[in-house]
Coordinates of C-alpha atoms and ligand atoms in Angstrom, one line a residue:
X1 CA 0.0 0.0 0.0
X2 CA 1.3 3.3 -0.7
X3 CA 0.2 5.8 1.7
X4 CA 0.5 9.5 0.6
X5 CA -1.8 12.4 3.3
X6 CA -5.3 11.8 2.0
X7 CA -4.4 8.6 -0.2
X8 CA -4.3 5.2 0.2
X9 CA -3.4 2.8 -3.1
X10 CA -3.0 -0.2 -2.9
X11 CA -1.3 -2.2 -5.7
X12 CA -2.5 -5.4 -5.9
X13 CA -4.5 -7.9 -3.7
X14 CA -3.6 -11.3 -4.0
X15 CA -4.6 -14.5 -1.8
X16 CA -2.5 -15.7 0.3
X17 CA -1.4 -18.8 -0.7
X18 CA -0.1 -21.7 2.1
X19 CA -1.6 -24.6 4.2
X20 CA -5.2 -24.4 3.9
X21 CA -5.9 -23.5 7.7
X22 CA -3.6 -20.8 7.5
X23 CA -4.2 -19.1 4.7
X24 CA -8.0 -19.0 5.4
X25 CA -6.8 -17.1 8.5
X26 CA -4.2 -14.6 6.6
X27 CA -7.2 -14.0 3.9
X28 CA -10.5 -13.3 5.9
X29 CA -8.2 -10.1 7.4
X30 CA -6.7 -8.2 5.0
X31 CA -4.6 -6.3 7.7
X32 CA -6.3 -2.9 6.9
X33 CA -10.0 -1.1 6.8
X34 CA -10.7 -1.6 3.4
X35 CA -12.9 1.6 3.8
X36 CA -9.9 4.0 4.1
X37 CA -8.6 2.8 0.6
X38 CA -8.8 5.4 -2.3
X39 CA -7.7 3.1 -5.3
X40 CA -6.6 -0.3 -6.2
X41 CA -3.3 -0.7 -8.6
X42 CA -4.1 -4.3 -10.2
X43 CA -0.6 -5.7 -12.8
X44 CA -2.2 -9.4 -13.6
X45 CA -4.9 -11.5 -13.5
X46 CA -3.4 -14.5 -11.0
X47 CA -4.7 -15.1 -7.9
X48 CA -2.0 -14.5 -5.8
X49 CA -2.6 -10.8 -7.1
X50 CA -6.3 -10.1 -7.5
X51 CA -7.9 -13.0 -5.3
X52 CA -8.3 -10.8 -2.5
X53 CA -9.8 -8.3 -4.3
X54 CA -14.0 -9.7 -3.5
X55 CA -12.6 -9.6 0.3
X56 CA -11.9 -5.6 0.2
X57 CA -15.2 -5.0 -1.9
X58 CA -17.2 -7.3 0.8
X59 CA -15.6 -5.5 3.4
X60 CA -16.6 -1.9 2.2
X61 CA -14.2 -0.8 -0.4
X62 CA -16.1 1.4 -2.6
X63 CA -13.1 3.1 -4.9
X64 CA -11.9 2.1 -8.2
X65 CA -9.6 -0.8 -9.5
X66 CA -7.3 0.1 -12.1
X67 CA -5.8 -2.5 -14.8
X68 CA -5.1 -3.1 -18.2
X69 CA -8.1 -4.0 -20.4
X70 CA -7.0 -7.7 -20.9
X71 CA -6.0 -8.3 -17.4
X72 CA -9.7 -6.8 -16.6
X73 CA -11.6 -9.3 -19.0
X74 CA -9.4 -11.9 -17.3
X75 CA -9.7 -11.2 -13.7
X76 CA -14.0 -11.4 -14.1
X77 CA -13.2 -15.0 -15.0
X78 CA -10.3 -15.7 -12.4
X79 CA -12.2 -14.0 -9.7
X80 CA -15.7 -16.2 -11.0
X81 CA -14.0 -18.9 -10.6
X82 CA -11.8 -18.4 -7.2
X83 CA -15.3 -17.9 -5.6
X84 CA -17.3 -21.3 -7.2
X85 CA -14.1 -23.3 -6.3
X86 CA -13.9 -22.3 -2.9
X87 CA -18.0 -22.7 -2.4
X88 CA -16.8 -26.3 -3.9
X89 CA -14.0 -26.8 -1.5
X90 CA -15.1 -25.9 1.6
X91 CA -18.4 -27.6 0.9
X92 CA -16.5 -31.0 0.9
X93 CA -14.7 -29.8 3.8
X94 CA -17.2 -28.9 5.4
X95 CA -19.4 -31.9 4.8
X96 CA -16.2 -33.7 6.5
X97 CA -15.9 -31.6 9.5
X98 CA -19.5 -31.8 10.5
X99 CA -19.3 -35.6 10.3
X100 CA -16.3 -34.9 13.1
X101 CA -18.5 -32.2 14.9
X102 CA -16.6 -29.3 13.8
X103 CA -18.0 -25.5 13.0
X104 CA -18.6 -25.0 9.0
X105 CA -16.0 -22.8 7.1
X106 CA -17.4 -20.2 4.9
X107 CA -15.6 -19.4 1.8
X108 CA -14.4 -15.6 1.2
X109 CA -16.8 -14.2 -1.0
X110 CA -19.0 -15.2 -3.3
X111 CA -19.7 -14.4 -7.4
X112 CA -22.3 -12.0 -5.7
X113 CA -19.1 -10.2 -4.1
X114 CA -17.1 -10.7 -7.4
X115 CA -19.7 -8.7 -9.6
X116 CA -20.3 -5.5 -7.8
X117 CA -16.1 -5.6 -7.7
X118 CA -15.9 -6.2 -11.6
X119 CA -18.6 -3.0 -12.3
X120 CA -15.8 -0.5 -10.5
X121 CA -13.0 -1.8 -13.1
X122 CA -11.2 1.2 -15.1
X123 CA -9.7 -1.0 -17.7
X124 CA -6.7 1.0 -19.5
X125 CA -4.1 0.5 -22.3
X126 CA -0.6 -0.5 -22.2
X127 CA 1.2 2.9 -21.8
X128 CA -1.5 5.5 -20.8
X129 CA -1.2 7.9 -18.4
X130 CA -3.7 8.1 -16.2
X131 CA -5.3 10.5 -13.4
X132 CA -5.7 9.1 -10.7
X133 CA -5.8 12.4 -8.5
X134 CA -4.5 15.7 -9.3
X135 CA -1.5 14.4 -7.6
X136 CA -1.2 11.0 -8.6
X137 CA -0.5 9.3 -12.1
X138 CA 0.1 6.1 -12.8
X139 CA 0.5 4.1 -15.8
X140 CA 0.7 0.7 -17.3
X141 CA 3.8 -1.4 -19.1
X142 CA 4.0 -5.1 -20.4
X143 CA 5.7 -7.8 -18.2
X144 CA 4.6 -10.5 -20.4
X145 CA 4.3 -12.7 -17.4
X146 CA 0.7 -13.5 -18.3
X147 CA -1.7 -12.0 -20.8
X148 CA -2.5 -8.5 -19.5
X149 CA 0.4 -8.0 -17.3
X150 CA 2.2 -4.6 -16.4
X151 CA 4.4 -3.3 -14.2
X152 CA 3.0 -0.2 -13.2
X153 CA 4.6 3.0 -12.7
X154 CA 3.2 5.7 -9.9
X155 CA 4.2 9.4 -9.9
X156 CA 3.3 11.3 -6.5
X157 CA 3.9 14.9 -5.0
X158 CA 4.1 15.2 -2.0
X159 CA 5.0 19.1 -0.8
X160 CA 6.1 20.1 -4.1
X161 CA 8.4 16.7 -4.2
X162 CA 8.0 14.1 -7.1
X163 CA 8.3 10.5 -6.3
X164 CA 8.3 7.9 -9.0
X165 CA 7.6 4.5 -7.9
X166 CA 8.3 1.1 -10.3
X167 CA 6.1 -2.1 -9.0
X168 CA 7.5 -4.6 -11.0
X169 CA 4.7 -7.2 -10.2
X170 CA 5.7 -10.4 -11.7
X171 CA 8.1 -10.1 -14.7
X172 CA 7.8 -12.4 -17.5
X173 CA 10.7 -13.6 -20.2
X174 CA 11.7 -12.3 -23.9
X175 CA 11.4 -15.1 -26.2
X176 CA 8.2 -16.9 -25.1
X177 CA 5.9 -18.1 -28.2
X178 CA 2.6 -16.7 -26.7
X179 CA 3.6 -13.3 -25.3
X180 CA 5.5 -10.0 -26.8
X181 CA 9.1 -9.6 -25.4
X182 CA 8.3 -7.4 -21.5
X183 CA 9.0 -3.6 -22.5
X184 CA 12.3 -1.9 -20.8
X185 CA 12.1 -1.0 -17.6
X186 CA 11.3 3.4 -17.0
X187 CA 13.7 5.2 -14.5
X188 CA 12.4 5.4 -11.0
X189 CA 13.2 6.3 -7.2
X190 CA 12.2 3.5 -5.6
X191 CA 11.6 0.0 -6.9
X192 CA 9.2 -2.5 -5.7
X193 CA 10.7 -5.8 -7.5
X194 CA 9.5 -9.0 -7.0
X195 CA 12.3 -11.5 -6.0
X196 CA 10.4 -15.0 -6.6
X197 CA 12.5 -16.9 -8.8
X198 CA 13.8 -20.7 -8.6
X199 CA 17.9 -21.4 -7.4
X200 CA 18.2 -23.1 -11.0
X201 CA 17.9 -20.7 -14.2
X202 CA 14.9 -21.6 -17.2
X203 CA 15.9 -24.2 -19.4
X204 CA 14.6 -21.9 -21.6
X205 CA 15.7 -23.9 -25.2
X206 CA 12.0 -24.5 -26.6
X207 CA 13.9 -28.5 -27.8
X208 CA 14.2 -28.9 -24.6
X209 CA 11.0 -28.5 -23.2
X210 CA 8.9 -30.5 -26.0
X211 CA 12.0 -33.2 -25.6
X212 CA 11.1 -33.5 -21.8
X213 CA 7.1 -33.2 -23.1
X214 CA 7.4 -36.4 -25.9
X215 CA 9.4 -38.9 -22.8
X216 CA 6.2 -38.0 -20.4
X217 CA 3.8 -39.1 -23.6
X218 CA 6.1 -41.8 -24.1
X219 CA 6.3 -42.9 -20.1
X220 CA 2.3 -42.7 -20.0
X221 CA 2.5 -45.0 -22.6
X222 CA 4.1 -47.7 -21.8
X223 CA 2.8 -47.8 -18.6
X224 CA -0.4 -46.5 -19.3
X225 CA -0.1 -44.1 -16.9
X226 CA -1.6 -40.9 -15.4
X227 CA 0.0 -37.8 -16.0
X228 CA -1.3 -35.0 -13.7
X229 CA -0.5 -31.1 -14.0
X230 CA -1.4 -28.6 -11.5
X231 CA -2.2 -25.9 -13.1
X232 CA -2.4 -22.3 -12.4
X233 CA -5.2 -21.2 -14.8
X234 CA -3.3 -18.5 -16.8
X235 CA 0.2 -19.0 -17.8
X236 CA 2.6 -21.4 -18.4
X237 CA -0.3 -24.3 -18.7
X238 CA -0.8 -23.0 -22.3
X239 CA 2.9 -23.4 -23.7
X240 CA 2.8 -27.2 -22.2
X241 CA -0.7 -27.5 -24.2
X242 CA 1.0 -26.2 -27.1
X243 CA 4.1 -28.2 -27.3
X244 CA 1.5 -31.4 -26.7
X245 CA -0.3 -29.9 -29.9
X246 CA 2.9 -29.5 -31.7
X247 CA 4.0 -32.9 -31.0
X248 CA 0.3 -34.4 -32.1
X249 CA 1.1 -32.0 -35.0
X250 CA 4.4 -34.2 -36.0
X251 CA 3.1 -37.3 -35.2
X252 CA 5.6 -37.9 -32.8
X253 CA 2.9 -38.0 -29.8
X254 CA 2.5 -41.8 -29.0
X255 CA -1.4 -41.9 -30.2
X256 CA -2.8 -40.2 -32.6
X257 CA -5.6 -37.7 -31.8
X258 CA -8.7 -40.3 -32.6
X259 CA -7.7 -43.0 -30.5
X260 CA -6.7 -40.5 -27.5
X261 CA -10.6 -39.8 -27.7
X262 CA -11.4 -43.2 -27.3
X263 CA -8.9 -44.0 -24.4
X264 CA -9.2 -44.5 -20.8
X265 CA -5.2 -44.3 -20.0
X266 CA -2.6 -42.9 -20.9
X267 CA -3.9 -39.9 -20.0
X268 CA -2.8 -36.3 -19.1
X269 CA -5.0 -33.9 -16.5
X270 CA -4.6 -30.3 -16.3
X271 CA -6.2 -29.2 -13.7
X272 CA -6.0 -26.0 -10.8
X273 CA -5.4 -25.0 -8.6
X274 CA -1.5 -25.0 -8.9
X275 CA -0.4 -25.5 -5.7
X276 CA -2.6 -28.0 -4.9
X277 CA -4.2 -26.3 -2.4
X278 CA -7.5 -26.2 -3.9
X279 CA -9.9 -27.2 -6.8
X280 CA -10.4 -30.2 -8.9
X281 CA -6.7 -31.5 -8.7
X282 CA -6.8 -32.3 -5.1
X283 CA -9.3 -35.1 -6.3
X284 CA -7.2 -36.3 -9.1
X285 CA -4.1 -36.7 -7.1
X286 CA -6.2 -38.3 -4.5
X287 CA -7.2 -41.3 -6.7
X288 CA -4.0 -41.4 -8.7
X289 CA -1.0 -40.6 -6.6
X290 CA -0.7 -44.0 -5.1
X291 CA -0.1 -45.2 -8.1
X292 CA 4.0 -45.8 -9.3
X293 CA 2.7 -45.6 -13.1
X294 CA 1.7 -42.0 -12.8
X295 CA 3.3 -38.9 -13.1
X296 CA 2.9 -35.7 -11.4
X297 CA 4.0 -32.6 -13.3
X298 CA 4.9 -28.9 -11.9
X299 CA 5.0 -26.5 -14.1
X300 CA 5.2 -22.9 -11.7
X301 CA 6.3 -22.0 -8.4
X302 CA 5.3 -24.0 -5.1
X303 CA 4.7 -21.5 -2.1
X304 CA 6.0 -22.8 1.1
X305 CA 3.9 -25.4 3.2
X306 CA 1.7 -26.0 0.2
X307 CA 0.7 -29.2 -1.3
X308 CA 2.8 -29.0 -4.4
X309 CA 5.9 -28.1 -2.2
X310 CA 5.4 -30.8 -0.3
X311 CA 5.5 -32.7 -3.4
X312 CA 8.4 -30.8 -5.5
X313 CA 10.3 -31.5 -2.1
X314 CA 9.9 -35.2 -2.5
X315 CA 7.6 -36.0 0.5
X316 CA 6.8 -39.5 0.8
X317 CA 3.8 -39.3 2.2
X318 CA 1.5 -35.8 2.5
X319 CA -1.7 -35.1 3.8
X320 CA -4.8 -34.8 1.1
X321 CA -7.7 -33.7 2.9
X322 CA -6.3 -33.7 6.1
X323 CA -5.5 -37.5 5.1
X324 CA -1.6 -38.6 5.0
X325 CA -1.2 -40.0 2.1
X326 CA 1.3 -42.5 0.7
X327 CA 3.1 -40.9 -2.9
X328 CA 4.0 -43.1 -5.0
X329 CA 3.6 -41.7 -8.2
X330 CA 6.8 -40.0 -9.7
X331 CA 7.5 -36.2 -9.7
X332 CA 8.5 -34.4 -12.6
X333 CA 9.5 -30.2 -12.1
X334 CA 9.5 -28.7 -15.7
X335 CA 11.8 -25.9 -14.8
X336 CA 11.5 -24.1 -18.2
X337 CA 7.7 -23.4 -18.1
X338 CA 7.7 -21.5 -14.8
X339 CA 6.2 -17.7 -16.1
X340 CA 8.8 -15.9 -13.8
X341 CA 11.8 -14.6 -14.6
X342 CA 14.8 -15.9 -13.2
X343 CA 17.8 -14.1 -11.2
X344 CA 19.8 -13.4 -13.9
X345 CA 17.0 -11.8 -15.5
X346 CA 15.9 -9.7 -12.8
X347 CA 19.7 -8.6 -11.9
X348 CA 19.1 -7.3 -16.0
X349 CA 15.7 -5.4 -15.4
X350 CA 17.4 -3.8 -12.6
X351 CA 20.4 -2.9 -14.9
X352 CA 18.2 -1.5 -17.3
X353 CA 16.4 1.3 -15.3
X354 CA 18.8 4.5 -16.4
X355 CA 18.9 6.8 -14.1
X356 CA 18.4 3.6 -11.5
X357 CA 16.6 3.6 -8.3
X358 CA 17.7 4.8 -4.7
X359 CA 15.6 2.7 -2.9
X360 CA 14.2 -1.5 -3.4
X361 CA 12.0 -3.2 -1.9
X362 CA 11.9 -7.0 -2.4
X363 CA 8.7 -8.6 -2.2
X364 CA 6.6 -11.6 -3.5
X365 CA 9.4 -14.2 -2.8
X366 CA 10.6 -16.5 0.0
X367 CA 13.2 -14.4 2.3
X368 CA 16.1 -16.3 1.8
X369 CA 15.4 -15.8 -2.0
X370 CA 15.3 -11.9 -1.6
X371 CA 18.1 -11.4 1.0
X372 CA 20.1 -13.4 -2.0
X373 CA 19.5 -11.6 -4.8
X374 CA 19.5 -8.0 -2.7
X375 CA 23.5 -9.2 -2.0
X376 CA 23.6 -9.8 -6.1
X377 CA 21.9 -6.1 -7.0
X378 CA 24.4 -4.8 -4.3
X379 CA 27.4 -6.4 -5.4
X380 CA 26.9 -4.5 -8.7
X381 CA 25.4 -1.3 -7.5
X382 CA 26.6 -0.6 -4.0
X383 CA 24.7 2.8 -3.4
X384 CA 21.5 1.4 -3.4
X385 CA 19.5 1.0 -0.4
X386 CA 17.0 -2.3 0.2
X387 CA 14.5 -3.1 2.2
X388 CA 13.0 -7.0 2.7
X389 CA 9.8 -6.1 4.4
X390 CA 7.4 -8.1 6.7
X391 CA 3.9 -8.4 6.6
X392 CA 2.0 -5.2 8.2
X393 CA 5.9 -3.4 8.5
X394 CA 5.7 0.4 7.5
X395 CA 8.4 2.2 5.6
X396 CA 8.8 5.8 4.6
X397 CA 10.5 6.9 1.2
Ligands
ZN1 ZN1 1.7 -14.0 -11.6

């Protein structure tokens, strides 16, 4: 949130995303009065971004959400869809805890909520300037992290002072087949930079990836096996969907398109959410994980004390439904289809901003992750000053 007298904007509003428990808890209190809020930033569509956003409107935020046209037409359907999966969810749960003689959860919000949200969007274009108040501007710049995505840069003053803030949000890569190359970085005097990024660099090479795509057809089969992805709705799923179509394409997939109709295994589910935390997936690893045949692909980032981490980390047994669960079905990471950008690509946005920040803040990553790459930035350019925050810290620029 940036706080400047009389203004409160808050860029973004994502879910939190961790054990189910907990992040119930972190999301049904935003940490704020989402009365006092004057405006909402939005960069992308994912839920770790916008999925709080029915929580401040339930709550009584009454001000306007600003975004990029695409990322609005998105976010409807994201935000639709976070509020029927959880009435889905925590109606199983719930049916479950009742059994045990335990008090119903209720999910967040509801499509209800989601609506009178989606009415207050100001849907903009790339690279507009807009007027937010007579002292605030902000405007919009591709990431190409998802369809829709911007970092978004705000211009304040403050006592006759201008301040221009960068919020990277999540920062795609050049050279993806979908999305346009992410547009140069503008100068700035403080940077808010994401800092979630994997220890090992993209396998990038396209080959590579539809390689490691044809020996999972090939594994599923032989061994007429399940092949499960979690998916996060928008992003990476659709390159792995189109190197599958490429490969049917070639005929190198190892059944044609007609019989794949017709079959009950091999198979390959995409489903969300894609952490595992949620939606249809949970099921399908239920009944298949078990299994030694089957195959359980990750294709993004796994928050801490998630499901998928859990998994990614190689646990042999992890709770699904509150049920430990034996894993015996293999896990594959495919490192290249993650939508971040890695360290050496965020070391170069930072290189890029002429004249550079003074100030960083490194957010939406694991600590450990951000104290690292803060020590990286630094090593090259030692005046500038950074800042890992906590949760509910304040800090004045
Ligand atoms: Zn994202």
């Amino acid at each position: 949130m940036l706080e400047i007298p009389g203004f409160r904007l808050l860029l973004d509003c994502g879910l939190f995303q961790g054990s189910r428990d907990e992040a119930h808890r972190q999301n049904r209190d935003v940490g704020f009065d989402p009365k006092s809020l004057s405006a909402v930033l939005l960069s992308h569509a994912h839920v770790d971004h916008s999925g709080a956003l029915p929580v401040l409107q339930k709550h009584g935020f009454s001000g306007k959400t600003y975004l990029t046209r695409a990322t609005a037409d998105l976010t409807e359907l994201m935000l639709e869809d976070s509020a029927r999966v959880q009435v889905g969810d925590f109606g199983y749960v719930n049916k479950k805890e009742q059994r045990n003689g335990r008090a119903c959860v209720r999910p967040l919000y509801d499509t209800d909520d989601v609506r009178k949200l989606v009415r207050r969007f100001e849907g903009t274009r790339y690279g507009d300037m807009l007027k937010i108040t007579p002292r605030v501007t902000a405007s919009f710049h591709d990431a190409s992290h998802i369809l829709g995505s911007a970092a978004i840069r705000v211009k304040y003053t403050v006592r006759g002072n201008r301040t221009t803030v960068l919020f990277s949000s999540d920062l795609g890569l050049s050279n993806m087949t979908i999305l346009r190359d992410p547009e140069p970085p503008h100068p700035c005097d403080v940077l808010i930079l994401e800092s979630t990024y994997d220890d090992r660099l993209h396998e990038a090479d396209g080959e590579i990836m539809k390689q490691k795509t044809l020996d999972l057809l090939t594994h599923a089969k032989t061994h007429k096996s399940k092949i499960i992805v979690p998916a996060f709705a928008v992003g990476r799923t659709q390159e792995l969907v189109m190197w599958i179509k490429e490969l049917v394409g070639e005929g190198s997939s190892p059944e044609d398109r007609k019989r794949l109709n017709s079959m009950k295994g091999p198979c390959v589910i995409i489903s969300a959410s894609g952490m595992c935390e949620g939606g249809r997936v949970v099921h399908h690893l239920k009944h298949a994980i078990q299994d030694e045949a089957n195959v359980i692909v990750f294709v993004g980032f796994q928050a801490e004390h998630t499901l998928g981490r859990k998994l990614v980390e190689g646990w042999d047994v992890v709770p699904i439904f509150g049920v430990p669960t034996p894993r015996r079905a293999q896990i594959v990471k495919l490192n290249g289809l993650s939508a971040h950008a890695d360290r050496q690509d965020l070391l170069a946005y930072v290189r890029a901003i002429r004249p550079g920040p003074s100030k960083i803040f490194l957010v939406h990553g694991e600590e450990k992750q951000a104290l690292s790459l803060a020590a990286a930035i630094q090593a090259e350019q030692s005046k500038i000053e950074f800042t890992v925050p906590h949760v509910g810290s304040s800090h004045e620029v």
